[in-house]
C-alpha positions in Angstrom: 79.1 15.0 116.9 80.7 16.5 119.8 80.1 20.3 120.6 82.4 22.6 122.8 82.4 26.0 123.5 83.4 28.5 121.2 87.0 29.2 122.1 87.2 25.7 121.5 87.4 24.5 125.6 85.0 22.4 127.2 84.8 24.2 130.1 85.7 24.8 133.5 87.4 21.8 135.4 86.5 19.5 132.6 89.2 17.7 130.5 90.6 19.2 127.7 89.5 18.2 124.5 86.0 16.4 125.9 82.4 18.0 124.6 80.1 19.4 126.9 77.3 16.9 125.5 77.3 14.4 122.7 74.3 14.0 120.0 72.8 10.8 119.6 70.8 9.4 117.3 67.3 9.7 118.3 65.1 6.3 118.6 62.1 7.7 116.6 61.3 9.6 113.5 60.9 13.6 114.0 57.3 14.4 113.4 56.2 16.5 110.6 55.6 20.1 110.8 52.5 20.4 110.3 52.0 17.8 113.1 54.2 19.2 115.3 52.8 22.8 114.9 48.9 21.3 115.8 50.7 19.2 118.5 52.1 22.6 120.7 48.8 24.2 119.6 46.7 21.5 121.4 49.2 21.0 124.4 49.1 24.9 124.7 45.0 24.8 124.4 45.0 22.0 127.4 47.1 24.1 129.2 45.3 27.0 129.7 42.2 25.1 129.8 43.6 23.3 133.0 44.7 26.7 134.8 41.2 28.4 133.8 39.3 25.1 135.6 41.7 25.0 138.3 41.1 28.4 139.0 37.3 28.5 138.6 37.2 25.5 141.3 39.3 28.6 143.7 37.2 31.1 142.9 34.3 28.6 143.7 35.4 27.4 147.0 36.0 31.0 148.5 32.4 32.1 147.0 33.6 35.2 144.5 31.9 36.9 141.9 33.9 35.6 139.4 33.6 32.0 139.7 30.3 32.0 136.9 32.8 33.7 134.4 35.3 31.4 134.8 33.8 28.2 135.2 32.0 29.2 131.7 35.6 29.9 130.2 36.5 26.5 131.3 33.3 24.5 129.7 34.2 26.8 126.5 38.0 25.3 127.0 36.9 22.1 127.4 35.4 22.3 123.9 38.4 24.2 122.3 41.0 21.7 123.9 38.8 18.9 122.5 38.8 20.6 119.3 42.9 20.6 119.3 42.9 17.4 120.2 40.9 16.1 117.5 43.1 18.5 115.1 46.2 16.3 116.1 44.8 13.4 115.4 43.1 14.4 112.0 46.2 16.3 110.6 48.5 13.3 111.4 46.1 10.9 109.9 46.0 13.4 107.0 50.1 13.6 106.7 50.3 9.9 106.5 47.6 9.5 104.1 49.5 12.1 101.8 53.0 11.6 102.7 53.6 8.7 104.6 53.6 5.5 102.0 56.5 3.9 102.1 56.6 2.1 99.4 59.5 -0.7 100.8 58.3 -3.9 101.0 59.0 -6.5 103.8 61.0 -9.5 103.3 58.4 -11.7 103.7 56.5 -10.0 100.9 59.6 -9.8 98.9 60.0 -13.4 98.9 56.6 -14.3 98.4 56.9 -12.4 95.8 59.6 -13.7 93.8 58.2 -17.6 94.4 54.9 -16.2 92.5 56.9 -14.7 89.6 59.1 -17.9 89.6 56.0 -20.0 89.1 54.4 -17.3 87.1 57.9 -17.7 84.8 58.0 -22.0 85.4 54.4 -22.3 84.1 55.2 -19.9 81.0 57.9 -21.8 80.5 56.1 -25.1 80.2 52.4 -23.8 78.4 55.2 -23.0 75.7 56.7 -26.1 75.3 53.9 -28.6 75.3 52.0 -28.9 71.7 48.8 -26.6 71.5 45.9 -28.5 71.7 44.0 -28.6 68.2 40.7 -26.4 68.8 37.8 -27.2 66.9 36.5 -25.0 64.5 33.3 -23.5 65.2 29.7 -23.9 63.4 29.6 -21.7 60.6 25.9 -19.5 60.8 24.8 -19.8 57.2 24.5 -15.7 55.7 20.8 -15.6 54.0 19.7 -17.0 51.1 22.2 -19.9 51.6 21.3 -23.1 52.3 20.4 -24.3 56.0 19.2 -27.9 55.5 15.5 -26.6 56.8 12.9 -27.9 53.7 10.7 -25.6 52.5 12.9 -22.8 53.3 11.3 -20.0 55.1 9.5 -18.1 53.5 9.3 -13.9 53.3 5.9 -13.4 53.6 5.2 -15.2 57.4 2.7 -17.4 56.1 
């Protein structure tokens, strides 16, 4: 989609009628938001972490009062940057658990797929038209008092 200015020219010394920029699709999925928000969060955190160290190395060199302070604000940013860092990682691990099944399968599983139910269907197909096999009837357990062809019978008493 092609933008212009709002009086509808593209501005000065450019053609009339062409856009001052043209959108293109972009090459990668836009990351969720709660992603995204931990994502500026951590590359905020590292950012201040990296001034505060670089400027606790300064303050070092030329021997101030200050350098103790600040090289302790830069250990504790160290942790806190690690800590964002980790957060990236675990939300986005989180999102996809939660959100991110696709539930599309490949071609290749398609088709394999399809073969299986074919022969799934094929050997259906041909268990019903072969004869069932005649099963044998089981042994029936004689109920008591009935007859078991054991002479004497047992008797009631254990003797």
């Amino acid at each position: 989609m092609a933008t212009k200015y709002e009086d509808g020219t593209a501005g000065p010394g450019a053609p009339p009628g062409r856009a001052l920029w043209v959108d293109q699709a972009a090459h990668r999925r836009r990351m969720p938001d709660p992603v995204r928000t931990s994502a500026v969060r951590a590359v905020l955190i590292v950012a201040v972490t990296l001034t505060v160290a670089t400027i606790a190395f300064f303050l070092t060199i030329t021997g101030s009062w200050l350098a103790f302070p600040m090289a302790l604000c830069a250990i504790g940013g160290t942790v806190v940057a690690t800590w964002g860092v980790l957060d990236v990682l675990i939300t986005r691990q989180t999102w996809n658990q939660r959100y991110g099944v696709v539930s599309e399968p490949s071609s290749t599983a398609r088709g394999r797929r399809r073969e299986r139910r074919r022969a799934r269907r094929d050997a259906a197909a041909a268990a019903r038209s072969t004869p069932p096999v005649p099963r044998r009837q089981p042994e029936r357990i004689p109920g008591r008092g009935e007859a078991t062809g054991i002479w004497p019978p047992p008797s009631g008493t254990g003797r």
